[in-house]
């Protein structure tokens, strides 16, 4: 079902997107629970863009040799962080219950064990309108308890799917809260049941205003052991947070995960860019864009306005490795990318760690939202008609990075790697490639992404890393102990291969086994293919 069109305005451009519902995997006709692309673009037009020179960690690696003239970026994570905070820190992963229709308790258990071993403390259970979803939520809580890990869960009400126009609609939300309020694996925050949303800024629940609706039909009716610590993701100007005083206990900044303001139009407006940018971005432009990757400017606006509301407000930031969705007008009519270059996942984590004293929770978007290509969990369950760009493109290698950065965020100190690791990823075809049989067409913003293989190294001690994409295209780097971010260009017919050696011995030899950078794809696919050493 297609809902109301939403006009989204930015400081630099105006875009119009369709508010879409989520799809039940069992229904041929789209229904209620597909994914979040409907209103996911930033609505915070009052938030200023970051300065072009706001960058991440400085470069410290040595390029030993370059067999081919390719663009390479290198950087090292900071060795320290902000001082440890007194308040507990949590790292949560957004879990689409709508993609878990065939799950058993054992499926949930396997995911919980995998997430927990990767430094994730819990799942935000995104629930929509499908009548089978409550049973899967029950399975999730049962599995969390059975795991014995202390893994936490909380409800994230998808208000782009759930109805919210009548007082009765709020009863569904309250039932979820009261059912699991005293469950051992329910996340409690400041002694209350933690609860969140995706959207909800237009919900009145039959009352005269949005504030009155959430206040009288949700927050005020949940008392005692069911009292909520409510941290929604409302897509409103941060300066309006104070109008929700007494209703919210904080805010979740969904859009902070990506540099959503960086679009083709925006890039074309930068100094030095003339006309069509499809032929490739200049080094000056890519350098300028790097200032937007992982920037905390969107966080600053949320934090300052929550602080103005008084003590005790909770800030939950977001982090995500990627974004690509490819639905045509005959289905969900959503076809675009967000810029995920410059090691977005690692860089965003590093930015959040620098301001960790002001961030209470980080929510990873996502564990299993396949339709938007930002999943870090296994490809399983029921996909929302995204198989053509998801199948065969594993992302679990990003869990290696999750463990490292989650530890730094929660403790205030970057851990010393105890095992050498290498993670690499790339798209399956050039950005400017022409697909032979794709009625949907190129995704919006396809011109702003570079044809590169991205790599992150976790080294126990100084080492030599060689990246190659063909027999004639390779680069060798000297990397220090800790985390290093590298890249190498890739051409049609190329693949991904990386080695780490030390003292003349090869420690890691990582080779993609089912990946070729295609010159002429059948369909457009701007998803990432991720490989990682064991």
Coordinates of C-alpha atoms in Angstrom, one line a residue:
X1 CA 0.0 0.0 0.0
X2 CA 1.3 3.4 -0.9
X3 CA 0.6 6.2 1.6
X4 CA 0.8 10.0 1.4
X5 CA 3.6 11.8 -0.4
X6 CA 6.0 13.6 1.9
X7 CA 7.8 16.8 0.8
X8 CA 11.3 16.7 2.2
X9 CA 13.3 20.0 2.2
X10 CA 17.1 20.5 2.7
X11 CA 19.2 23.6 2.9
X12 CA 20.5 22.9 -0.7
X13 CA 17.6 21.2 -2.4
X14 CA 14.0 20.1 -2.3
X15 CA 13.1 16.5 -2.9
X16 CA 9.8 14.7 -2.9
X17 CA 9.5 11.1 -1.7
X18 CA 6.7 8.7 -1.3
X19 CA 5.8 7.5 2.2
X20 CA 5.7 3.7 1.7
X21 CA 4.5 0.9 3.9
X22 CA 6.4 -2.2 4.9
X23 CA 5.7 -5.4 3.1
X24 CA 4.7 -8.7 4.5
X25 CA 7.0 -11.3 3.0
X26 CA 4.1 -13.7 2.4
X27 CA 1.9 -11.3 0.4
X28 CA 2.3 -10.7 -3.3
X29 CA 0.7 -7.3 -3.0
X30 CA 2.8 -5.0 -0.9
X31 CA 1.3 -4.6 2.6
X32 CA 2.5 -3.3 5.8
X33 CA 6.2 -3.9 6.6
X34 CA 8.8 -3.4 3.9
X35 CA 11.4 -1.1 5.3
X36 CA 12.1 2.4 6.4
X37 CA 12.9 4.2 3.2
X38 CA 9.5 5.9 3.1
X39 CA 10.4 8.9 5.3
X40 CA 14.0 8.1 6.1
X41 CA 15.5 11.1 4.5
X42 CA 16.4 13.9 6.8
X43 CA 13.8 16.5 7.6
X44 CA 16.1 18.6 9.7
X45 CA 16.4 21.4 7.3
X46 CA 17.4 23.7 10.1
X47 CA 20.6 21.7 10.8
X48 CA 23.6 23.4 9.1
X49 CA 25.9 21.3 6.9
X50 CA 29.3 20.5 8.4
X51 CA 32.3 22.5 7.4
X52 CA 34.2 21.0 4.4
X53 CA 37.3 20.5 6.5
X54 CA 35.7 18.6 9.3
X55 CA 37.5 15.3 8.9
X56 CA 38.1 12.1 10.7
X57 CA 41.4 10.7 12.0
X58 CA 44.6 12.0 10.3
X59 CA 46.6 9.9 7.9
X60 CA 49.5 8.0 9.3
X61 CA 50.2 5.1 7.0
X62 CA 53.0 4.8 4.4
X63 CA 52.2 3.9 0.8
X64 CA 55.2 1.6 0.0
X65 CA 54.5 1.0 -3.7
X66 CA 51.8 1.7 -6.3
X67 CA 51.8 -0.6 -9.3
X68 CA 49.0 1.3 -10.8
X69 CA 48.0 4.9 -10.4
X70 CA 44.9 4.6 -8.3
X71 CA 43.2 6.7 -5.7
X72 CA 44.0 5.6 -2.2
X73 CA 42.9 6.9 1.2
X74 CA 44.6 5.9 4.4
X75 CA 43.9 6.8 8.0
X76 CA 44.3 5.5 11.5
X77 CA 41.8 5.6 14.3
X78 CA 42.7 7.8 17.2
X79 CA 44.5 6.0 20.0
X80 CA 42.4 7.7 22.7
X81 CA 38.8 8.7 23.2
X82 CA 36.9 11.1 25.4
X83 CA 37.0 10.4 29.1
X84 CA 34.9 7.5 30.2
X85 CA 31.3 8.4 31.2
X86 CA 29.5 7.4 34.4
X87 CA 26.3 6.5 32.7
X88 CA 26.0 3.1 31.0
X89 CA 26.5 2.8 27.3
X90 CA 24.5 0.5 25.0
X91 CA 25.0 -0.6 21.4
X92 CA 21.7 -1.8 19.8
X93 CA 20.9 -3.2 16.4
X94 CA 17.7 -2.4 14.6
X95 CA 15.9 -5.6 13.8
X96 CA 13.0 -5.8 11.3
X97 CA 10.5 -8.2 12.7
X98 CA 8.7 -7.9 9.4
X99 CA 11.5 -9.8 7.8
X100 CA 11.4 -12.7 10.3
X101 CA 8.2 -14.4 9.4
X102 CA 9.6 -17.9 9.1
X103 CA 11.8 -17.6 12.2
X104 CA 11.8 -20.2 14.9
X105 CA 13.1 -19.6 18.4
X106 CA 16.3 -21.3 17.3
X107 CA 16.7 -18.7 14.5
X108 CA 16.4 -15.9 17.0
X109 CA 18.8 -17.7 19.3
X110 CA 21.4 -17.9 16.6
X111 CA 21.1 -14.2 15.8
X112 CA 21.3 -13.2 19.4
X113 CA 24.4 -15.3 20.0
X114 CA 26.0 -13.8 16.9
X115 CA 25.1 -10.2 17.8
X116 CA 26.2 -10.6 21.4
X117 CA 29.6 -12.0 20.4
X118 CA 30.0 -8.9 18.1
X119 CA 29.6 -6.4 21.0
X120 CA 25.9 -5.7 20.4
X121 CA 23.8 -5.5 23.7
X122 CA 20.4 -5.8 22.2
X123 CA 17.8 -5.6 19.4
X124 CA 15.4 -2.8 18.8
X125 CA 12.4 -4.8 17.6
X126 CA 10.8 -2.9 14.8
X127 CA 7.1 -4.0 14.6
X128 CA 4.5 -3.2 12.1
X129 CA 0.8 -4.0 11.5
X130 CA 1.0 -7.6 10.5
X131 CA -1.0 -9.9 12.8
X132 CA 1.8 -12.5 13.0
X133 CA 4.4 -10.1 14.3
X134 CA 3.4 -10.4 18.0
X135 CA 4.2 -14.1 18.0
X136 CA 7.7 -13.4 16.6
X137 CA 8.3 -10.8 19.3
X138 CA 7.4 -13.5 21.8
X139 CA 9.9 -15.8 20.2
X140 CA 12.6 -13.1 20.4
X141 CA 12.0 -12.6 24.1
X142 CA 12.0 -16.4 24.7
X143 CA 15.3 -16.8 22.8
X144 CA 16.9 -13.9 24.6
X145 CA 16.1 -15.5 27.9
X146 CA 17.2 -18.9 26.7
X147 CA 20.5 -17.5 25.5
X148 CA 21.7 -16.8 29.1
X149 CA 23.6 -13.8 27.7
X150 CA 21.6 -11.0 29.3
X151 CA 20.8 -9.8 25.7
X152 CA 18.3 -6.9 25.8
X153 CA 15.3 -6.2 23.7
X154 CA 12.9 -3.3 23.4
X155 CA 10.0 -2.2 21.2
X156 CA 10.6 0.1 18.2
X157 CA 7.1 0.9 17.0
X158 CA 7.1 1.5 13.2
X159 CA 4.5 4.3 13.0
X160 CA 4.8 4.3 9.2
X161 CA 3.0 0.9 9.4
X162 CA 1.0 0.9 12.6
X163 CA -2.2 3.0 12.6
X164 CA -2.3 5.8 15.0
X165 CA -5.4 7.9 14.3
X166 CA -7.7 6.6 17.1
X167 CA -7.4 6.0 20.8
X168 CA -7.8 2.3 20.2
X169 CA -4.7 2.3 18.1
X170 CA -2.6 3.2 21.1
X171 CA -3.8 0.1 22.8
X172 CA -1.7 -2.1 20.5
X173 CA 1.5 -0.2 21.6
X174 CA 0.6 -0.4 25.3
X175 CA 0.0 -4.1 25.0
X176 CA 3.5 -4.7 23.8
X177 CA 4.9 -2.6 26.7
X178 CA 2.8 -4.3 29.4
X179 CA 3.4 -7.8 28.1
X180 CA 7.2 -7.5 28.4
X181 CA 7.7 -4.8 31.0
X182 CA 9.0 -7.3 33.6
X183 CA 10.7 -9.7 31.3
X184 CA 14.3 -10.3 32.4
X185 CA 15.5 -9.3 28.9
X186 CA 13.6 -6.1 28.6
X187 CA 15.9 -3.1 28.4
X188 CA 15.2 -0.9 31.4
X189 CA 16.6 2.6 31.4
X190 CA 16.5 4.7 34.5
X191 CA 14.3 2.0 36.0
X192 CA 11.7 2.3 33.2
X193 CA 10.8 0.3 30.1
X194 CA 12.8 1.6 27.2
X195 CA 10.7 2.2 24.1
X196 CA 11.3 3.8 20.7
X197 CA 9.7 4.4 17.3
X198 CA 10.4 5.0 13.7
X199 CA 8.4 8.1 12.9
X200 CA 5.2 9.0 14.8
X201 CA 5.4 12.7 14.5
X202 CA 1.9 12.9 12.9
X203 CA 0.1 10.5 15.3
X204 CA -2.7 11.9 17.3
X205 CA -4.5 8.7 18.6
X206 CA -7.8 10.5 18.3
X207 CA -6.7 13.5 20.4
X208 CA -6.4 17.2 19.4
X209 CA -2.7 17.2 18.8
X210 CA 0.3 14.9 18.4
X211 CA 1.7 15.8 21.8
X212 CA -1.7 15.2 23.5
X213 CA -2.0 11.9 21.7
X214 CA 1.3 10.4 22.7
X215 CA 0.9 11.9 26.2
X216 CA -2.6 10.8 27.2
X217 CA -2.9 7.6 25.2
X218 CA 0.6 6.2 25.6
X219 CA 2.9 7.7 28.2
X220 CA 0.4 8.6 30.9
X221 CA -1.4 5.2 30.7
X222 CA 1.8 3.2 31.4
X223 CA 2.5 3.3 35.1
X224 CA 4.2 1.3 37.8
X225 CA 6.4 -1.4 36.4
X226 CA 5.1 -0.5 32.9
X227 CA 6.2 3.1 33.0
X228 CA 8.2 3.9 29.8
X229 CA 11.5 5.7 29.1
X230 CA 10.3 7.0 25.7
X231 CA 13.0 7.8 23.1
X232 CA 11.3 8.0 19.7
X233 CA 12.6 8.9 16.3
X234 CA 10.3 11.8 15.4
X235 CA 11.2 13.5 12.1
X236 CA 10.8 17.1 13.4
X237 CA 13.1 20.1 13.7
X238 CA 15.2 19.6 16.8
X239 CA 14.2 23.1 17.9
X240 CA 10.7 21.7 18.5
X241 CA 11.8 19.0 20.9
X242 CA 10.7 21.2 23.9
X243 CA 7.1 21.0 22.7
X244 CA 7.2 17.3 23.8
X245 CA 8.4 18.1 27.3
X246 CA 6.8 15.6 29.7
X247 CA 6.2 13.2 26.8
X248 CA 9.6 12.2 25.6
X249 CA 12.6 11.2 27.6
X250 CA 15.0 11.7 24.8
X251 CA 15.3 11.3 21.0
X252 CA 16.6 8.9 18.5
X253 CA 18.4 10.5 15.6
X254 CA 17.7 8.1 12.7
X255 CA 19.1 10.2 9.9
X256 CA 22.5 10.8 11.6
X257 CA 23.8 7.5 10.2
X258 CA 24.3 8.8 6.7
X259 CA 25.4 12.0 5.1
X260 CA 21.9 12.4 3.6
X261 CA 22.5 16.0 2.4
X262 CA 25.2 14.7 0.0
X263 CA 23.2 14.2 -3.2
X264 CA 24.1 14.6 -6.9
X265 CA 22.7 18.1 -6.9
X266 CA 24.6 19.0 -3.8
X267 CA 27.9 17.7 -5.1
X268 CA 27.4 19.5 -8.4
X269 CA 27.1 22.7 -6.5
X270 CA 30.5 22.4 -4.9
X271 CA 33.4 24.6 -6.1
X272 CA 35.3 22.9 -8.9
X273 CA 32.5 20.7 -10.1
X274 CA 31.1 21.8 -13.5
X275 CA 28.1 20.2 -15.0
X276 CA 27.9 16.4 -15.3
X277 CA 29.9 14.6 -12.5
X278 CA 29.3 11.1 -13.9
X279 CA 32.7 11.1 -15.5
X280 CA 34.2 10.9 -12.0
X281 CA 34.8 13.1 -9.0
X282 CA 38.0 15.1 -8.7
X283 CA 40.3 14.6 -5.7
X284 CA 39.4 18.0 -4.4
X285 CA 35.7 17.1 -4.4
X286 CA 36.2 13.7 -2.8
X287 CA 38.3 15.4 -0.1
X288 CA 35.5 17.9 0.5
X289 CA 32.9 15.2 0.7
X290 CA 35.0 13.3 3.3
X291 CA 34.1 16.0 5.7
X292 CA 30.5 14.9 5.6
X293 CA 31.2 11.2 6.1
X294 CA 30.4 10.5 9.8
X295 CA 30.1 14.1 10.7
X296 CA 28.6 14.8 14.2
X297 CA 26.9 18.1 13.0
X298 CA 23.5 16.3 13.0
X299 CA 24.2 15.0 16.5
X300 CA 25.1 18.4 17.8
X301 CA 21.7 19.8 16.9
X302 CA 19.9 17.0 18.7
X303 CA 22.2 17.1 21.7
X304 CA 21.9 20.9 22.2
X305 CA 18.1 20.9 22.0
X306 CA 17.8 17.9 24.3
X307 CA 20.1 19.6 26.8
X308 CA 18.0 22.7 26.7
X309 CA 15.1 20.6 27.9
X310 CA 16.9 19.9 31.2
X311 CA 18.8 17.1 32.8
X312 CA 18.0 13.5 32.1
X313 CA 17.2 13.5 28.4
X314 CA 18.6 10.5 26.5
X315 CA 20.3 10.8 23.2
X316 CA 20.4 7.8 20.9
X317 CA 22.6 8.2 17.8
X318 CA 22.7 6.0 14.7
X319 CA 25.4 4.3 12.7
X320 CA 25.1 2.4 9.4
X321 CA 27.5 0.9 6.9
X322 CA 25.5 1.4 3.7
X323 CA 22.3 2.4 1.9
X324 CA 20.9 1.2 -1.4
X325 CA 17.3 0.5 -2.3
X326 CA 15.9 -0.4 -5.8
X327 CA 12.2 -0.7 -6.1
X328 CA 10.4 0.5 -9.2
X329 CA 7.1 2.4 -9.6
X330 CA 5.2 -0.9 -9.9
X331 CA 6.1 -1.8 -6.3
X332 CA 7.5 0.6 -3.7
X333 CA 8.9 3.3 -6.0
X334 CA 12.1 3.9 -4.1
X335 CA 15.4 3.8 -5.9
X336 CA 18.4 5.7 -4.5
X337 CA 21.7 5.5 -2.6
X338 CA 23.2 7.4 0.3
X339 CA 26.9 8.1 0.1
X340 CA 28.7 5.2 1.8
X341 CA 32.2 5.9 0.6
X342 CA 35.2 6.8 2.7
X343 CA 34.7 3.8 5.1
X344 CA 31.4 5.3 6.3
X345 CA 30.8 2.6 9.0
X346 CA 34.3 2.9 10.6
X347 CA 34.4 6.7 10.2
X348 CA 31.0 7.3 11.8
X349 CA 31.9 5.1 14.7
X350 CA 35.1 7.0 15.3
X351 CA 33.1 10.3 15.3
X352 CA 30.6 9.0 17.8
X353 CA 33.4 7.7 20.1
X354 CA 34.9 11.2 20.2
X355 CA 31.7 12.6 21.6
X356 CA 30.7 9.5 23.6
X357 CA 30.2 11.5 26.8
X358 CA 27.1 13.1 25.0
X359 CA 25.8 9.9 23.5
X360 CA 23.9 7.4 25.6
X361 CA 23.1 4.7 23.1
X362 CA 24.1 3.9 19.5
X363 CA 21.6 2.1 17.3
X364 CA 23.1 0.2 14.3
X365 CA 20.9 0.5 11.2
X366 CA 20.4 -2.4 10.7
X367 CA 20.7 -6.1 11.6
X368 CA 18.4 -7.3 8.8
X369 CA 16.8 -4.5 6.7
X370 CA 17.6 -6.2 3.4
X371 CA 15.5 -3.8 1.3
X372 CA 17.9 -1.0 2.1
X373 CA 21.1 -3.0 1.9
X374 CA 22.4 -1.9 5.4
X375 CA 22.1 -5.3 7.1
X376 CA 25.1 -6.6 9.1
X377 CA 23.5 -9.8 10.1
X378 CA 23.1 -13.0 8.0
X379 CA 20.9 -13.1 5.0
X380 CA 17.9 -15.2 6.2
X381 CA 14.2 -15.0 7.0
X382 CA 11.9 -13.5 4.5
X383 CA 13.2 -10.7 2.2
X384 CA 10.9 -7.9 1.1
X385 CA 11.4 -8.6 -2.6
X386 CA 15.1 -7.5 -2.4
X387 CA 16.6 -10.8 -3.5
X388 CA 18.0 -9.4 -6.8
X389 CA 20.4 -7.1 -5.0
X390 CA 20.8 -8.9 -1.7
X391 CA 21.4 -12.6 -2.5
X392 CA 25.1 -13.5 -2.6
X393 CA 26.2 -10.2 -1.0
X394 CA 27.1 -11.2 2.6
X395 CA 27.7 -8.3 5.1
X396 CA 28.6 -10.2 8.2
X397 CA 32.2 -9.2 7.8
X398 CA 31.2 -5.8 9.1
X399 CA 30.5 -7.5 12.5
X400 CA 34.3 -7.7 12.9
X401 CA 34.4 -3.9 12.9
X402 CA 31.3 -3.7 15.1
X403 CA 32.9 -5.6 17.9
X404 CA 36.0 -3.3 17.8
X405 CA 34.1 0.0 17.8
X406 CA 31.3 -1.1 20.1
X407 CA 34.0 -1.9 22.8
X408 CA 35.6 1.6 22.3
X409 CA 32.2 3.3 22.6
X410 CA 31.2 1.5 25.7
X411 CA 34.5 1.6 27.6
X412 CA 36.1 4.8 26.4
X413 CA 39.2 3.1 25.2
X414 CA 40.0 1.5 21.9
X415 CA 40.8 -2.2 22.5
X416 CA 44.2 -3.6 21.5
X417 CA 43.5 -6.1 18.6
X418 CA 44.4 -9.6 19.7
X419 CA 43.9 -11.0 16.3
X420 CA 44.9 -9.6 12.8
X421 CA 41.8 -9.0 10.7
X422 CA 41.1 -7.7 7.3
X423 CA 37.7 -6.6 6.0
X424 CA 37.1 -5.5 2.3
X425 CA 34.0 -4.5 0.3
X426 CA 33.0 -3.1 -3.0
X427 CA 30.0 -2.7 -5.3
X428 CA 29.5 -5.4 -8.0
X429 CA 29.8 -3.0 -11.0
X430 CA 31.0 0.5 -12.0
X431 CA 28.8 3.4 -10.9
X432 CA 28.4 4.5 -14.5
X433 CA 27.7 1.1 -15.9
X434 CA 24.6 0.6 -18.1
X435 CA 22.4 -2.3 -17.2
X436 CA 21.1 -4.4 -20.0
X437 CA 17.7 -5.3 -18.5
X438 CA 16.6 -3.1 -15.6
X439 CA 13.3 -1.3 -15.9
X440 CA 13.8 0.5 -12.6
X441 CA 16.8 2.4 -13.9
X442 CA 19.9 3.8 -12.2
X443 CA 19.4 4.8 -8.5
X444 CA 19.3 8.5 -7.7
X445 CA 22.7 9.8 -6.6
X446 CA 24.6 7.0 -8.4
X447 CA 27.1 9.6 -9.7
X448 CA 28.5 10.5 -6.3
X449 CA 30.0 7.1 -5.4
X450 CA 33.5 6.0 -6.4
X451 CA 34.7 2.8 -8.1
X452 CA 36.9 1.6 -5.2
X453 CA 37.5 -1.3 -3.0
X454 CA 37.4 -0.2 0.7
X455 CA 39.4 -2.1 3.3
X456 CA 39.8 -1.8 7.1
X457 CA 42.7 -3.5 8.8
X458 CA 42.9 -4.5 12.5
X459 CA 46.6 -5.2 13.2
X460 CA 48.1 -6.6 16.4
X461 CA 51.4 -5.0 15.5
X462 CA 52.9 -3.2 12.5
X463 CA 52.5 -5.1 9.3
X464 CA 52.5 -4.9 5.5
X465 CA 49.2 -5.0 3.7
X466 CA 48.8 -5.6 0.0
X467 CA 45.5 -4.9 -1.8
X468 CA 44.9 -6.0 -5.4
X469 CA 42.0 -6.0 -7.8
X470 CA 43.7 -7.7 -10.7
X471 CA 47.1 -9.2 -11.6
X472 CA 48.2 -5.7 -12.7
X473 CA 46.5 -3.5 -10.1
X474 CA 47.8 -3.6 -6.6
X475 CA 49.1 -1.4 -3.8
X476 CA 51.2 -2.1 -0.8
X477 CA 50.9 -0.3 2.6
X478 CA 52.8 -0.2 5.8
X479 CA 50.2 -0.2 8.6
X480 CA 50.7 0.4 12.3
X481 CA 49.1 -1.6 15.2
X482 CA 45.4 -0.8 15.6
X483 CA 42.9 0.1 12.9
X484 CA 43.8 1.4 9.4
X485 CA 41.5 2.4 6.6
X486 CA 42.7 1.7 3.0
X487 CA 41.3 1.8 -0.5
X488 CA 42.2 0.8 -4.1
X489 CA 40.5 1.5 -7.4
X490 CA 38.8 -1.3 -9.2
X491 CA 38.2 -1.8 -12.9
X492 CA 35.7 -4.0 -14.9
X493 CA 36.7 -7.6 -14.6
X494 CA 38.4 -6.9 -11.2
X495 CA 38.0 -8.8 -7.9
X496 CA 39.1 -8.3 -4.3
X497 CA 42.3 -9.7 -2.8
X498 CA 44.2 -8.7 0.3
X499 CA 47.1 -10.0 2.3
X500 CA 48.7 -9.1 5.6
X501 CA 52.2 -10.2 6.2
X502 CA 54.7 -9.7 9.0
X503 CA 58.4 -10.7 9.3
X504 CA 58.2 -12.4 5.9
X505 CA 55.2 -14.6 6.8
X506 CA 51.7 -14.3 5.4
X507 CA 49.3 -13.9 8.2
X508 CA 46.1 -13.2 6.2
X509 CA 45.3 -14.1 2.6
X510 CA 41.8 -12.9 1.8
X511 CA 40.4 -13.6 -1.6
X512 CA 36.8 -13.0 -2.9
X513 CA 35.5 -16.3 -4.2
X514 CA 32.2 -15.2 -5.8
X515 CA 32.8 -11.6 -6.9
X516 CA 33.6 -9.9 -10.2
X517 CA 33.3 -6.2 -10.9
X518 CA 31.0 -6.5 -13.9
X519 CA 31.3 -4.1 -16.9
X520 CA 27.8 -4.7 -18.1
X521 CA 25.4 -5.9 -15.4
X522 CA 22.0 -7.2 -16.2
X523 CA 20.4 -5.1 -13.4
X524 CA 21.7 -2.2 -11.3
X525 CA 23.1 -3.3 -8.0
X526 CA 24.7 -0.7 -5.7
X527 CA 24.8 -3.0 -2.7
X528 CA 28.1 -3.9 -1.1
X529 CA 29.8 -7.3 -1.3
X530 CA 31.8 -7.8 1.9
X531 CA 34.5 -10.3 2.6
X532 CA 36.5 -10.7 5.8
X533 CA 39.3 -12.8 7.2
X534 CA 38.3 -15.4 9.8

